[in-house]
């Protein structure tokens, strides 16, 4: 508990989590407001549409999470951390838990804030949380943010440089996975198992009952797993990456 408190203090005494939280909330809720304001009888507002901006929020959370670890390496404060806590595994796990929990909180607030603004703008739209799909489409966003933050901390621990870690995270999540589909013959088959595509399946795994076109919500996944197995797959990927990064951190100089 002491380690968690220390990491919480270190995190919240910097500006990045506050600005990141504000940016993530503004992006996701702002897109929801835009979708609601432009909806009409031909393209009605839906739960999927309220979460249109959730992938933009994920990007912000991953940047925040990567900075949480890379700035310690940049300013060499990680050395003081490891001197005070010789058990590097415990120190890195504490940081990961604190950062990922913050990511989950921001994601949950962003998702329900997006739903709330959509209800305010389009009070007659069918936006009730009355099914397994609807709860996953909204509440599930916080879980995706949590594990995305874990991945970002792991990558930051591997790379140790802010620009490099952030570039790697953004290029992979926003570009590489999509480009894999262009590989002849096998591209689509590989894409089905890529982590962020599978993660999207958790929040879009069942068709939106309002039948709004997929382009108006989060990207529809091509993963063949069930929604909850998709979350387990994404969580497993994040955990493996985190374990590998901690092993690496224990074997090299701070």
mmCIF file of C-alpha atoms in Angstrom:
data_model
loop_
_atom_site.group_PDB
_atom_site.id
_atom_site.type_symbol
_atom_site.label_atom_id
_atom_site.label_comp_id
_atom_site.label_asym_id
_atom_site.label_seq_id
_atom_site.Cartn_x
_atom_site.Cartn_y
_atom_site.Cartn_z
ATOM 1 C CA UNK A 1 0.000 0.000 0.000
ATOM 2 C CA UNK A 2 2.899 2.354 0.722
ATOM 3 C CA UNK A 3 4.272 1.846 -2.780
ATOM 4 C CA UNK A 4 0.866 2.591 -4.285
ATOM 5 C CA UNK A 5 0.631 5.789 -2.230
ATOM 6 C CA UNK A 6 4.106 6.866 -3.311
ATOM 7 C CA UNK A 7 3.337 6.258 -6.975
ATOM 8 C CA UNK A 8 0.038 8.108 -6.652
ATOM 9 C CA UNK A 9 1.822 11.119 -5.162
ATOM 10 C CA UNK A 10 4.506 11.057 -7.860
ATOM 11 C CA UNK A 11 1.911 10.841 -10.605
ATOM 12 C CA UNK A 12 -0.381 13.595 -9.394
ATOM 13 C CA UNK A 13 2.375 16.074 -8.607
ATOM 14 C CA UNK A 14 3.032 16.385 -12.350
ATOM 15 C CA UNK A 15 0.844 18.146 -14.870
ATOM 16 C CA UNK A 16 0.616 15.393 -17.480
ATOM 17 C CA UNK A 17 -2.166 13.306 -15.870
ATOM 18 C CA UNK A 18 -4.344 16.378 -15.378
ATOM 19 C CA UNK A 19 -3.892 17.574 -18.946
ATOM 20 C CA UNK A 20 -4.301 14.032 -20.251
ATOM 21 C CA UNK A 21 -7.538 13.538 -18.336
ATOM 22 C CA UNK A 22 -8.872 16.832 -19.660
ATOM 23 C CA UNK A 23 -7.853 16.015 -23.234
ATOM 24 C CA UNK A 24 -9.341 12.494 -23.120
ATOM 25 C CA UNK A 25 -12.624 13.753 -21.682
ATOM 26 C CA UNK A 26 -12.821 16.638 -24.136
ATOM 27 C CA UNK A 27 -12.128 14.438 -27.151
ATOM 28 C CA UNK A 28 -14.518 11.621 -26.320
ATOM 29 C CA UNK A 29 -17.368 13.751 -24.995
ATOM 30 C CA UNK A 30 -16.850 16.291 -27.769
ATOM 31 C CA UNK A 31 -17.195 13.642 -30.471
ATOM 32 C CA UNK A 32 -20.320 12.278 -28.767
ATOM 33 C CA UNK A 33 -21.834 15.758 -28.786
ATOM 34 C CA UNK A 34 -20.971 16.129 -32.477
ATOM 35 C CA UNK A 35 -22.522 12.776 -33.350
ATOM 36 C CA UNK A 36 -25.673 13.614 -31.412
ATOM 37 C CA UNK A 37 -25.980 17.075 -32.948
ATOM 38 C CA UNK A 38 -25.704 15.681 -36.500
ATOM 39 C CA UNK A 39 -28.023 12.693 -36.022
ATOM 40 C CA UNK A 40 -31.380 12.596 -37.786
ATOM 41 C CA UNK A 41 -34.180 10.169 -38.636
ATOM 42 C CA UNK A 42 -32.100 8.498 -41.339
ATOM 43 C CA UNK A 43 -29.038 8.147 -39.128
ATOM 44 C CA UNK A 44 -30.367 7.940 -35.543
ATOM 45 C CA UNK A 45 -28.216 8.354 -32.468
ATOM 46 C CA UNK A 46 -27.117 5.057 -30.913
ATOM 47 C CA UNK A 47 -24.987 3.724 -28.093
ATOM 48 C CA UNK A 48 -22.200 2.912 -30.546
ATOM 49 C CA UNK A 49 -22.254 6.489 -31.799
ATOM 50 C CA UNK A 50 -21.909 7.887 -28.268
ATOM 51 C CA UNK A 51 -18.548 6.122 -28.059
ATOM 52 C CA UNK A 52 -17.293 7.276 -31.447
ATOM 53 C CA UNK A 53 -14.334 9.087 -29.881
ATOM 54 C CA UNK A 54 -13.200 6.410 -27.458
ATOM 55 C CA UNK A 55 -10.205 5.392 -29.595
ATOM 56 C CA UNK A 56 -8.956 8.974 -29.538
ATOM 57 C CA UNK A 57 -9.117 8.867 -25.759
ATOM 58 C CA UNK A 58 -7.126 5.628 -25.725
ATOM 59 C CA UNK A 59 -4.311 7.409 -27.542
ATOM 60 C CA UNK A 60 -4.206 10.136 -24.898
ATOM 61 C CA UNK A 61 -4.191 7.599 -22.063
ATOM 62 C CA UNK A 62 -1.338 5.643 -23.628
ATOM 63 C CA UNK A 63 0.697 8.822 -23.993
ATOM 64 C CA UNK A 64 0.066 9.658 -20.336
ATOM 65 C CA UNK A 65 0.993 6.147 -19.212
ATOM 66 C CA UNK A 66 4.179 6.088 -21.269
ATOM 67 C CA UNK A 67 5.239 9.469 -19.888
ATOM 68 C CA UNK A 68 4.655 8.254 -16.332
ATOM 69 C CA UNK A 69 7.569 5.826 -16.660
ATOM 70 C CA UNK A 70 9.787 7.401 -19.337
ATOM 71 C CA UNK A 71 10.078 10.743 -17.540
ATOM 72 C CA UNK A 72 11.531 8.885 -14.560
ATOM 73 C CA UNK A 73 14.240 7.493 -16.807
ATOM 74 C CA UNK A 74 14.733 10.862 -18.487
ATOM 75 C CA UNK A 75 15.385 12.708 -15.227
ATOM 76 C CA UNK A 76 17.043 9.700 -13.542
ATOM 77 C CA UNK A 77 14.504 9.692 -10.705
ATOM 78 C CA UNK A 78 14.016 5.999 -11.402
ATOM 79 C CA UNK A 79 17.417 5.423 -9.783
ATOM 80 C CA UNK A 80 16.202 6.976 -6.541
ATOM 81 C CA UNK A 81 13.078 4.833 -6.760
ATOM 82 C CA UNK A 82 15.085 1.634 -7.163
ATOM 83 C CA UNK A 83 17.461 2.650 -4.360
ATOM 84 C CA UNK A 84 14.528 3.257 -2.030
ATOM 85 C CA UNK A 85 12.751 0.104 -3.214
ATOM 86 C CA UNK A 86 15.356 -2.519 -4.176
ATOM 87 C CA UNK A 87 12.530 -4.788 -5.347
ATOM 88 C CA UNK A 88 12.155 -3.350 -8.843
ATOM 89 C CA UNK A 89 9.287 -5.661 -9.668
ATOM 90 C CA UNK A 90 7.185 -4.302 -6.806
ATOM 91 C CA UNK A 91 8.003 -0.699 -7.719
ATOM 92 C CA UNK A 92 7.086 -1.156 -11.389
ATOM 93 C CA UNK A 93 3.913 -3.078 -10.553
ATOM 94 C CA UNK A 94 2.819 -0.317 -8.182
ATOM 95 C CA UNK A 95 3.369 2.303 -10.876
ATOM 96 C CA UNK A 96 1.467 0.214 -13.401
ATOM 97 C CA UNK A 97 -1.502 -0.288 -11.071
ATOM 98 C CA UNK A 98 -1.748 3.419 -10.250
ATOM 99 C CA UNK A 99 -1.422 4.595 -13.855
ATOM 100 C CA UNK A 100 -3.752 1.943 -15.268
ATOM 101 C CA UNK A 101 -6.368 2.605 -12.582
ATOM 102 C CA UNK A 102 -6.302 6.287 -13.433
ATOM 103 C CA UNK A 103 -6.728 5.345 -17.076
ATOM 104 C CA UNK A 104 -9.751 3.198 -16.215
ATOM 105 C CA UNK A 105 -11.316 6.002 -14.196
ATOM 106 C CA UNK A 106 -10.817 8.487 -17.023
ATOM 107 C CA UNK A 107 -12.190 5.992 -19.528
ATOM 108 C CA UNK A 108 -15.285 5.318 -17.446
ATOM 109 C CA UNK A 109 -15.945 9.021 -16.917
ATOM 110 C CA UNK A 110 -15.429 9.689 -20.609
ATOM 111 C CA UNK A 111 -17.784 6.880 -21.661
ATOM 112 C CA UNK A 112 -20.611 7.836 -19.328
ATOM 113 C CA UNK A 113 -20.006 11.527 -20.012
ATOM 114 C CA UNK A 114 -20.380 10.799 -23.728
ATOM 115 C CA UNK A 115 -23.602 8.906 -23.061
ATOM 116 C CA UNK A 116 -24.886 11.746 -20.885
ATOM 117 C CA UNK A 117 -24.210 14.497 -23.426
ATOM 118 C CA UNK A 118 -25.835 12.401 -26.154
ATOM 119 C CA UNK A 119 -28.963 11.933 -24.013
ATOM 120 C CA UNK A 120 -29.056 15.653 -23.322
ATOM 121 C CA UNK A 121 -28.867 16.570 -27.010
ATOM 122 C CA UNK A 122 -31.083 13.729 -28.293
ATOM 123 C CA UNK A 123 -33.494 12.880 -25.453
ATOM 124 C CA UNK A 124 -35.675 10.705 -27.696
ATOM 125 C CA UNK A 125 -32.840 8.446 -28.865
ATOM 126 C CA UNK A 126 -32.706 4.805 -27.712
ATOM 127 C CA UNK A 127 -29.733 5.013 -25.370
ATOM 128 C CA UNK A 128 -30.855 2.873 -22.450
ATOM 129 C CA UNK A 129 -28.366 0.548 -20.766
ATOM 130 C CA UNK A 130 -30.677 -2.448 -20.923
ATOM 131 C CA UNK A 131 -28.580 -5.253 -22.405
ATOM 132 C CA UNK A 132 -25.194 -6.941 -22.147
ATOM 133 C CA UNK A 133 -24.183 -5.191 -25.366
ATOM 134 C CA UNK A 134 -25.129 -1.736 -24.091
ATOM 135 C CA UNK A 135 -23.206 -2.139 -20.837
ATOM 136 C CA UNK A 136 -20.113 -3.375 -22.656
ATOM 137 C CA UNK A 137 -20.348 -0.570 -25.201
ATOM 138 C CA UNK A 138 -20.208 2.034 -22.432
ATOM 139 C CA UNK A 139 -18.838 0.625 -19.165
ATOM 140 C CA UNK A 140 -16.427 -1.600 -21.083
ATOM 141 C CA UNK A 141 -14.478 1.419 -22.299
ATOM 142 C CA UNK A 142 -12.871 1.817 -18.875
ATOM 143 C CA UNK A 143 -11.494 -1.731 -19.064
ATOM 144 C CA UNK A 144 -9.974 -1.101 -22.493
ATOM 145 C CA UNK A 145 -8.350 2.073 -21.153
ATOM 146 C CA UNK A 146 -6.970 0.130 -18.176
ATOM 147 C CA UNK A 147 -5.192 -2.500 -20.246
ATOM 148 C CA UNK A 148 -4.076 0.040 -22.853
ATOM 149 C CA UNK A 149 -2.329 1.925 -20.052
ATOM 150 C CA UNK A 150 -0.641 -1.306 -18.925
ATOM 151 C CA UNK A 151 0.662 -1.798 -22.463
ATOM 152 C CA UNK A 152 1.956 1.773 -22.569
ATOM 153 C CA UNK A 153 3.804 1.431 -19.245
ATOM 154 C CA UNK A 154 5.381 -1.795 -20.495
ATOM 155 C CA UNK A 155 6.520 -0.196 -23.752
ATOM 156 C CA UNK A 156 7.851 2.804 -21.835
ATOM 157 C CA UNK A 157 9.820 0.487 -19.557
ATOM 158 C CA UNK A 158 11.324 -1.245 -22.583
ATOM 159 C CA UNK A 159 12.196 1.888 -24.551
ATOM 160 C CA UNK A 160 12.883 4.326 -21.659
ATOM 161 C CA UNK A 161 12.694 7.355 -23.972
ATOM 162 C CA UNK A 162 9.477 9.379 -24.144
ATOM 163 C CA UNK A 163 9.554 10.195 -27.855
ATOM 164 C CA UNK A 164 10.467 6.650 -28.830
ATOM 165 C CA UNK A 165 7.853 4.989 -26.636
ATOM 166 C CA UNK A 166 5.059 7.344 -27.676
ATOM 167 C CA UNK A 167 5.962 7.050 -31.356
ATOM 168 C CA UNK A 168 5.995 3.268 -31.142
ATOM 169 C CA UNK A 169 2.619 3.136 -29.392
ATOM 170 C CA UNK A 170 0.891 5.554 -31.747
ATOM 171 C CA UNK A 171 2.362 4.189 -34.958
ATOM 172 C CA UNK A 172 1.447 0.632 -34.040
ATOM 173 C CA UNK A 173 -2.056 1.248 -32.699
ATOM 174 C CA UNK A 174 -3.103 3.828 -35.292
ATOM 175 C CA UNK A 175 -1.256 2.670 -38.395
ATOM 176 C CA UNK A 176 0.477 -0.699 -38.336
ATOM 177 C CA UNK A 177 -2.502 -2.840 -37.394
ATOM 178 C CA UNK A 178 -4.566 -1.383 -40.222
ATOM 179 C CA UNK A 179 -1.770 -1.789 -42.756
ATOM 180 C CA UNK A 180 -1.414 -5.477 -41.898
ATOM 181 C CA UNK A 181 -4.683 -6.085 -43.747
ATOM 182 C CA UNK A 182 -2.940 -5.075 -46.981
ATOM 183 C CA UNK A 183 -0.616 -8.100 -46.858
ATOM 184 C CA UNK A 184 -1.745 -10.369 -49.707
ATOM 185 C CA UNK A 185 -3.530 -13.624 -48.792
ATOM 186 C CA UNK A 186 -2.742 -13.650 -45.072
ATOM 187 C CA UNK A 187 -3.229 -10.029 -44.011
ATOM 188 C CA UNK A 188 -6.864 -10.392 -42.934
ATOM 189 C CA UNK A 189 -6.138 -13.582 -41.024
ATOM 190 C CA UNK A 190 -3.310 -11.926 -39.078
ATOM 191 C CA UNK A 191 -5.378 -8.802 -38.419
ATOM 192 C CA UNK A 192 -8.060 -10.860 -36.666
ATOM 193 C CA UNK A 193 -5.593 -11.569 -33.849
ATOM 194 C CA UNK A 194 -3.915 -8.190 -33.437
ATOM 195 C CA UNK A 195 -4.500 -6.795 -29.926
ATOM 196 C CA UNK A 196 -6.255 -3.494 -30.542
ATOM 197 C CA UNK A 197 -8.520 -5.012 -33.178
ATOM 198 C CA UNK A 198 -9.453 -7.723 -30.689
ATOM 199 C CA UNK A 199 -9.972 -5.111 -27.959
ATOM 200 C CA UNK A 200 -12.493 -3.298 -30.165
ATOM 201 C CA UNK A 201 -14.459 -6.533 -30.346
ATOM 202 C CA UNK A 202 -15.201 -6.241 -26.634
ATOM 203 C CA UNK A 203 -17.172 -3.019 -27.100
ATOM 204 C CA UNK A 204 -18.567 -3.754 -30.589
ATOM 205 C CA UNK A 205 -18.872 -7.535 -30.432
ATOM 206 C CA UNK A 206 -22.630 -7.686 -30.804
ATOM 207 C CA UNK A 207 -24.477 -5.639 -33.417
ATOM 208 C CA UNK A 208 -25.906 -2.347 -32.279
ATOM 209 C CA UNK A 209 -29.666 -2.986 -31.879
ATOM 210 C CA UNK A 210 -30.386 0.394 -33.490
ATOM 211 C CA UNK A 211 -28.621 -0.767 -36.670
ATOM 212 C CA UNK A 212 -26.718 2.476 -37.110
ATOM 213 C CA UNK A 213 -23.990 2.166 -39.730
ATOM 214 C CA UNK A 214 -20.715 0.923 -38.241
ATOM 215 C CA UNK A 215 -18.850 3.971 -39.535
ATOM 216 C CA UNK A 216 -20.640 6.084 -36.947
ATOM 217 C CA UNK A 217 -19.267 4.166 -33.950
ATOM 218 C CA UNK A 218 -15.973 2.637 -32.799
ATOM 219 C CA UNK A 219 -14.269 0.522 -35.477
ATOM 220 C CA UNK A 220 -16.060 -2.796 -35.823
ATOM 221 C CA UNK A 221 -13.644 -5.615 -35.090
ATOM 222 C CA UNK A 222 -13.014 -8.592 -37.338
ATOM 223 C CA UNK A 223 -11.955 -10.748 -34.378
ATOM 224 C CA UNK A 224 -13.714 -14.101 -34.168
ATOM 225 C CA UNK A 225 -13.592 -14.412 -30.373
ATOM 226 C CA UNK A 226 -16.590 -13.688 -28.188
ATOM 227 C CA UNK A 227 -16.590 -10.248 -26.522
ATOM 228 C CA UNK A 228 -15.435 -11.457 -23.106
ATOM 229 C CA UNK A 229 -12.785 -13.745 -24.578
ATOM 230 C CA UNK A 230 -11.629 -10.746 -26.602
ATOM 231 C CA UNK A 231 -11.119 -8.805 -23.376
ATOM 232 C CA UNK A 232 -9.242 -11.757 -21.872
ATOM 233 C CA UNK A 233 -7.018 -11.922 -24.958
ATOM 234 C CA UNK A 234 -6.238 -8.190 -24.772
ATOM 235 C CA UNK A 235 -5.575 -8.440 -21.031
ATOM 236 C CA UNK A 236 -3.282 -11.424 -21.591
ATOM 237 C CA UNK A 237 -1.326 -9.533 -24.233
ATOM 238 C CA UNK A 238 -0.913 -6.583 -21.850
ATOM 239 C CA UNK A 239 0.165 -8.874 -18.993
ATOM 240 C CA UNK A 240 2.750 -10.713 -21.097
ATOM 241 C CA UNK A 241 4.194 -7.424 -22.317
ATOM 242 C CA UNK A 242 4.337 -6.089 -18.751
ATOM 243 C CA UNK A 243 6.071 -9.212 -17.420
ATOM 244 C CA UNK A 244 8.636 -9.064 -20.221
ATOM 245 C CA UNK A 245 9.321 -5.378 -19.517
ATOM 246 C CA UNK A 246 9.794 -6.000 -15.786
ATOM 247 C CA UNK A 247 12.182 -8.869 -16.466
ATOM 248 C CA UNK A 248 14.143 -6.563 -18.775
ATOM 249 C CA UNK A 249 14.200 -3.769 -16.189
ATOM 250 C CA UNK A 250 15.565 -6.155 -13.564
ATOM 251 C CA UNK A 251 18.416 -7.246 -15.828
ATOM 252 C CA UNK A 252 19.790 -3.867 -16.870
ATOM 253 C CA UNK A 253 21.051 -0.742 -15.182
ATOM 254 C CA UNK A 254 18.498 1.918 -14.295
#
